[in-house]
PDB file of C-alpha atoms in Angstrom:
ATOM      1  CA  MET A   1     -26.715  25.698 -51.760  1.00  0.00           C
ATOM      2  CA  GLY A   2     -28.405  25.186 -48.438  1.00  0.00           C
ATOM      3  CA  ILE A   3     -25.512  23.262 -46.737  1.00  0.00           C
ATOM      4  CA  LEU A   4     -23.008  26.359 -47.141  1.00  0.00           C
ATOM      5  CA  LYS A   5     -25.513  28.914 -46.404  1.00  0.00           C
ATOM      6  CA  LYS A   6     -25.357  27.872 -42.766  1.00  0.00           C
ATOM      7  CA  PHE A   7     -21.596  28.616 -42.452  1.00  0.00           C
ATOM      8  CA  THR A   8     -21.367  31.626 -44.502  1.00  0.00           C
ATOM      9  CA  THR A   9     -24.455  33.681 -42.937  1.00  0.00           C
ATOM     10  CA  GLY A  10     -23.324  34.152 -39.092  1.00  0.00           C
ATOM     11  CA  LYS A  11     -26.206  33.766 -36.804  1.00  0.00           C
ATOM     12  CA  LYS A  12     -26.062  35.479 -33.525  1.00  0.00           C
ATOM     13  CA  ASN A  13     -27.178  34.179 -30.347  1.00  0.00           C
ATOM     14  CA  SER A  14     -30.555  35.221 -28.936  1.00  0.00           C
ATOM     15  CA  PRO A  15     -30.350  37.359 -25.860  1.00  0.00           C
ATOM     16  CA  ALA A  16     -31.940  34.575 -23.750  1.00  0.00           C
ATOM     17  CA  LYS A  17     -29.229  32.177 -24.873  1.00  0.00           C
ATOM     18  CA  GLU A  18     -26.584  34.596 -24.026  1.00  0.00           C
ATOM     19  CA  ARG A  19     -27.934  35.320 -20.568  1.00  0.00           C
ATOM     20  CA  GLU A  20     -27.828  31.501 -19.896  1.00  0.00           C
ATOM     21  CA  VAL A  21     -24.298  31.486 -20.760  1.00  0.00           C
ATOM     22  CA  LEU A  22     -23.480  34.386 -18.478  1.00  0.00           C
ATOM     23  CA  ASP A  23     -25.402  32.661 -15.621  1.00  0.00           C
ATOM     24  CA  VAL A  24     -23.452  29.606 -16.108  1.00  0.00           C
ATOM     25  CA  GLU A  25     -20.074  31.292 -16.284  1.00  0.00           C
ATOM     26  CA  LYS A  26     -21.143  33.232 -12.849  1.00  0.00           C
ATOM     27  CA  LYS A  27     -21.972  29.845 -11.225  1.00  0.00           C
ATOM     28  CA  ILE A  28     -18.622  28.223 -12.252  1.00  0.00           C
ATOM     29  CA  SER A  29     -16.757  31.337 -11.037  1.00  0.00           C
ATOM     30  CA  THR A  30     -18.336  31.467  -7.581  1.00  0.00           C
ATOM     31  CA  ASN A  31     -17.727  27.592  -7.356  1.00  0.00           C
ATOM     32  CA  ASP A  32     -14.190  28.271  -8.002  1.00  0.00           C
ATOM     33  CA  LYS A  33     -13.944  30.746  -5.367  1.00  0.00           C
ATOM     34  CA  LYS A  34     -15.179  28.329  -2.794  1.00  0.00           C
ATOM     35  CA  VAL A  35     -12.796  25.769  -3.980  1.00  0.00           C
ATOM     36  CA  ILE A  36      -9.841  28.178  -3.435  1.00  0.00           C
ATOM     37  CA  ASP A  37     -11.013  29.340  -0.041  1.00  0.00           C
ATOM     38  CA  LYS A  38     -11.293  25.601   1.183  1.00  0.00           C
ATOM     39  CA  LYS A  39      -7.684  25.174   0.048  1.00  0.00           C
ATOM     40  CA  ASN A  40      -6.534  28.079   1.832  1.00  0.00           C
ATOM     41  CA  ILE A  41      -8.446  26.867   5.080  1.00  0.00           C
ATOM     42  CA  LYS A  42      -6.820  23.504   4.614  1.00  0.00           C
ATOM     43  CA  LYS A  43      -3.347  25.180   4.453  1.00  0.00           C
ATOM     44  CA  ASN A  44      -3.627  27.099   7.513  1.00  0.00           C
ATOM     45  CA  GLU A  45      -4.684  24.136   9.577  1.00  0.00           C
ATOM     46  CA  PRO A  46      -1.806  22.201  11.322  1.00  0.00           C
ATOM     47  CA  THR A  47      -1.187  18.691   9.852  1.00  0.00           C
ATOM     48  CA  ILE A  48      -0.130  15.731  12.020  1.00  0.00           C
ATOM     49  CA  LYS A  49       2.776  13.954  10.089  1.00  0.00           C
ATOM     50  CA  LYS A  50       3.868  10.250  10.554  1.00  0.00           C
ATOM     51  CA  VAL A  51       7.293   9.774  11.598  1.00  0.00           C
ATOM     52  CA  VAL A  52       8.889   6.769  10.071  1.00  0.00           C
ATOM     53  CA  PRO A  53      12.257   5.919  11.222  1.00  0.00           C
ATOM     54  CA  HIS A  54      14.727   5.816   8.205  1.00  0.00           C
ATOM     55  CA  SER A  55      17.478   3.093   8.496  1.00  0.00           C
ATOM     56  CA  ASN A  56      20.392   1.958   6.018  1.00  0.00           C
ATOM     57  CA  SER A  57      20.140  -1.633   7.326  1.00  0.00           C
ATOM     58  CA  ASN A  58      18.974  -4.665   5.253  1.00  0.00           C
ATOM     59  CA  ALA A  59      16.090  -5.341   7.295  1.00  0.00           C
ATOM     60  CA  TYR A  60      13.480  -5.558   4.444  1.00  0.00           C
ATOM     61  CA  LYS A  61      16.114  -8.085   2.640  1.00  0.00           C
ATOM     62  CA  VAL A  62      15.801 -10.424   5.686  1.00  0.00           C
ATOM     63  CA  LEU A  63      11.966 -10.657   5.837  1.00  0.00           C
ATOM     64  CA  ILE A  64      10.827 -11.708   2.452  1.00  0.00           C
ATOM     65  CA  ARG A  65       6.891 -11.723   3.124  1.00  0.00           C
ATOM     66  CA  PRO A  66       4.424 -12.627   5.661  1.00  0.00           C
ATOM     67  CA  TYR A  67       3.408 -16.467   5.300  1.00  0.00           C
ATOM     68  CA  VAL A  68      -0.446 -16.646   4.918  1.00  0.00           C
ATOM     69  CA  SER A  69      -2.089 -19.751   5.989  1.00  0.00           C
ATOM     70  CA  GLU A  70      -4.960 -20.711   8.037  1.00  0.00           C
ATOM     71  CA  LYS A  71      -2.734 -22.072  10.862  1.00  0.00           C
ATOM     72  CA  ALA A  72      -0.573 -19.035  10.736  1.00  0.00           C
ATOM     73  CA  THR A  73      -3.660 -16.735  10.884  1.00  0.00           C
ATOM     74  CA  VAL A  74      -4.955 -18.598  13.932  1.00  0.00           C
ATOM     75  CA  ALA A  75      -1.533 -18.322  15.782  1.00  0.00           C
ATOM     76  CA  GLU A  76      -1.693 -14.540  15.182  1.00  0.00           C
ATOM     77  CA  THR A  77      -4.168 -14.295  17.915  1.00  0.00           C
ATOM     78  CA  GLN A  78      -1.655 -15.661  20.293  1.00  0.00           C
ATOM     79  CA  GLY A  79       1.048 -13.169  19.411  1.00  0.00           C
ATOM     80  CA  SER A  80       2.905 -15.311  17.135  1.00  0.00           C
ATOM     81  CA  TYR A  81       3.644 -14.206  13.552  1.00  0.00           C
ATOM     82  CA  THR A  82       5.179 -16.255  10.484  1.00  0.00           C
ATOM     83  CA  PHE A  83       7.316 -14.849   7.759  1.00  0.00           C
ATOM     84  CA  GLU A  84       9.290 -16.205   5.002  1.00  0.00           C
ATOM     85  CA  VAL A  85      12.954 -15.348   5.354  1.00  0.00           C
ATOM     86  CA  VAL A  86      16.197 -15.347   3.559  1.00  0.00           C
ATOM     87  CA  HIS A  87      17.742 -18.962   3.519  1.00  0.00           C
ATOM     88  CA  ASP A  88      21.189 -18.022   5.373  1.00  0.00           C
ATOM     89  CA  THR A  89      19.819 -15.744   8.063  1.00  0.00           C
ATOM     90  CA  ASN A  90      19.717 -16.502  11.832  1.00  0.00           C
ATOM     91  CA  LYS A  91      17.646 -15.751  14.772  1.00  0.00           C
ATOM     92  CA  PHE A  92      19.370 -12.752  15.925  1.00  0.00           C
ATOM     93  CA  GLU A  93      19.221 -11.126  12.412  1.00  0.00           C
ATOM     94  CA  ILE A  94      15.488 -11.843  12.198  1.00  0.00           C
ATOM     95  CA  LYS A  95      15.031 -10.120  15.625  1.00  0.00           C
ATOM     96  CA  LYS A  96      16.721  -7.181  14.538  1.00  0.00           C
ATOM     97  CA  ALA A  97      14.851  -6.982  11.270  1.00  0.00           C
ATOM     98  CA  VAL A  98      11.393  -7.140  13.115  1.00  0.00           C
ATOM     99  CA  LYS A  99      12.558  -4.436  15.421  1.00  0.00           C
ATOM    100  CA  GLU A 100      13.611  -1.928  12.980  1.00  0.00           C
ATOM    101  CA  ILE A 101      10.453  -2.581  10.399  1.00  0.00           C
ATOM    102  CA  TYR A 102       7.762  -2.786  13.156  1.00  0.00           C
ATOM    103  CA  GLY A 103       9.226  -1.289  16.126  1.00  0.00           C
ATOM    104  CA  ILE A 104       8.845  -4.189  18.613  1.00  0.00           C
ATOM    105  CA  MET A 105      11.487  -6.573  19.976  1.00  0.00           C
ATOM    106  CA  PRO A 106      10.327 -10.120  19.594  1.00  0.00           C
ATOM    107  CA  LYS A 107      10.537 -12.360  22.844  1.00  0.00           C
ATOM    108  CA  LYS A 108      11.426 -15.358  20.874  1.00  0.00           C
ATOM    109  CA  VAL A 109      12.083 -16.623  17.157  1.00  0.00           C
ATOM    110  CA  ARG A 110      11.786 -20.152  15.848  1.00  0.00           C
ATOM    111  CA  LEU A 111      13.222 -21.256  12.502  1.00  0.00           C
ATOM    112  CA  MET A 112      12.365 -24.083  10.013  1.00  0.00           C
ATOM    113  CA  ASN A 113      14.068 -25.114   6.846  1.00  0.00           C
ATOM    114  CA  PHE A 114      11.961 -26.470   3.881  1.00  0.00           C
ATOM    115  CA  GLU A 115      13.578 -28.422   0.968  1.00  0.00           C
ATOM    116  CA  GLY A 116      11.854 -27.554  -2.557  1.00  0.00           C
ATOM    117  CA  LYS A 117       9.830 -30.109  -3.821  1.00  0.00           C
ATOM    118  CA  ARG A 118      10.779 -32.022  -7.076  1.00  0.00           C
ATOM    119  CA  VAL A 119       8.379 -31.035  -9.681  1.00  0.00           C
ATOM    120  CA  ARG A 120       7.802 -31.932 -13.585  1.00  0.00           C
ATOM    121  CA  PHE A 121       7.351 -29.616 -16.470  1.00  0.00           C
ATOM    122  CA  GLY A 122       6.191 -32.038 -19.412  1.00  0.00           C
ATOM    123  CA  LYS A 123       9.137 -34.528 -19.723  1.00  0.00           C
ATOM    124  CA  LYS A 124      11.558 -32.386 -17.693  1.00  0.00           C
ATOM    125  CA  LEU A 125      12.429 -32.692 -14.274  1.00  0.00           C
ATOM    126  CA  GLY A 126      12.781 -29.627 -12.126  1.00  0.00           C
ATOM    127  CA  ARG A 127      12.946 -28.616  -8.369  1.00  0.00           C
ATOM    128  CA  ARG A 128      11.238 -25.768  -6.419  1.00  0.00           C
ATOM    129  CA  LYS A 129      13.745 -23.537  -4.302  1.00  0.00           C
ATOM    130  CA  ASP A 130      14.508 -24.103  -0.693  1.00  0.00           C
ATOM    131  CA  TRP A 131      12.991 -21.789   1.903  1.00  0.00           C
ATOM    132  CA  LYS A 132      13.233 -20.927   5.500  1.00  0.00           C
ATOM    133  CA  LYS A 133      10.096 -20.016   7.549  1.00  0.00           C
ATOM    134  CA  ALA A 134      10.348 -18.063  10.789  1.00  0.00           C
ATOM    135  CA  ILE A 135       7.820 -17.679  13.579  1.00  0.00           C
ATOM    136  CA  VAL A 136       8.336 -14.525  15.521  1.00  0.00           C
ATOM    137  CA  ILE A 137       6.753 -14.564  18.999  1.00  0.00           C
ATOM    138  CA  LEU A 138       5.782 -11.065  20.531  1.00  0.00           C
ATOM    139  CA  PRO A 139       5.569 -10.085  24.038  1.00  0.00           C
ATOM    140  CA  LYS A 140       2.063 -10.199  25.421  1.00  0.00           C
ATOM    141  CA  GLY A 141      -0.075  -7.275  24.455  1.00  0.00           C
ATOM    142  CA  LYS A 142       2.062  -6.149  21.452  1.00  0.00           C
ATOM    143  CA  THR A 143       0.585  -6.704  17.938  1.00  0.00           C
ATOM    144  CA  ILE A 144       1.738  -5.926  14.308  1.00  0.00           C
ATOM    145  CA  ASN A 145      -0.605  -5.829  11.270  1.00  0.00           C
ATOM    146  CA  ILE A 146       0.965  -7.827   8.453  1.00  0.00           C
ATOM    147  CA  HIS A 147      -2.001  -8.565   6.250  1.00  0.00           C
ATOM    148  CA  GLU A 148      -3.065  -5.044   5.941  1.00  0.00           C
ATOM    149  CA  GLY A 149      -3.629  -5.180   2.137  1.00  0.00           C
ATOM    150  CA  VAL A 150      -4.654  -8.833   1.914  1.00  0.00           C
TER     151      VAL A 150
END
């Protein structure tokens, strides 16, 4: 039985193969030591931590999302940023929310109310939700990055 003979007779590796295996193990162990040394060096270096102010307010509930359009993007170069906000907020709450989230007190806030459009889903009639848009104008020289991941 030629097939079973391979498994029953134990062949020993030749000395050349054993040397190759030992060399590979030595290389791996020296690489591991280098990685460990790099980790130790990084731990000893001082790290700079970002300080993010923690607040218990509802600032993130007031500003829903930045409003992205061509017109809004062009207006950003002039220092006015556009956001979609909660329907029942006022200018003071929006100023306070922008101050807490971005750390810059707005110079002026303008609000616009929009009615949801009537739409059809097959035979059924429906309506999109009403929404409010806020244009926040910052002082000259101050900028915020609202399109970071877009």
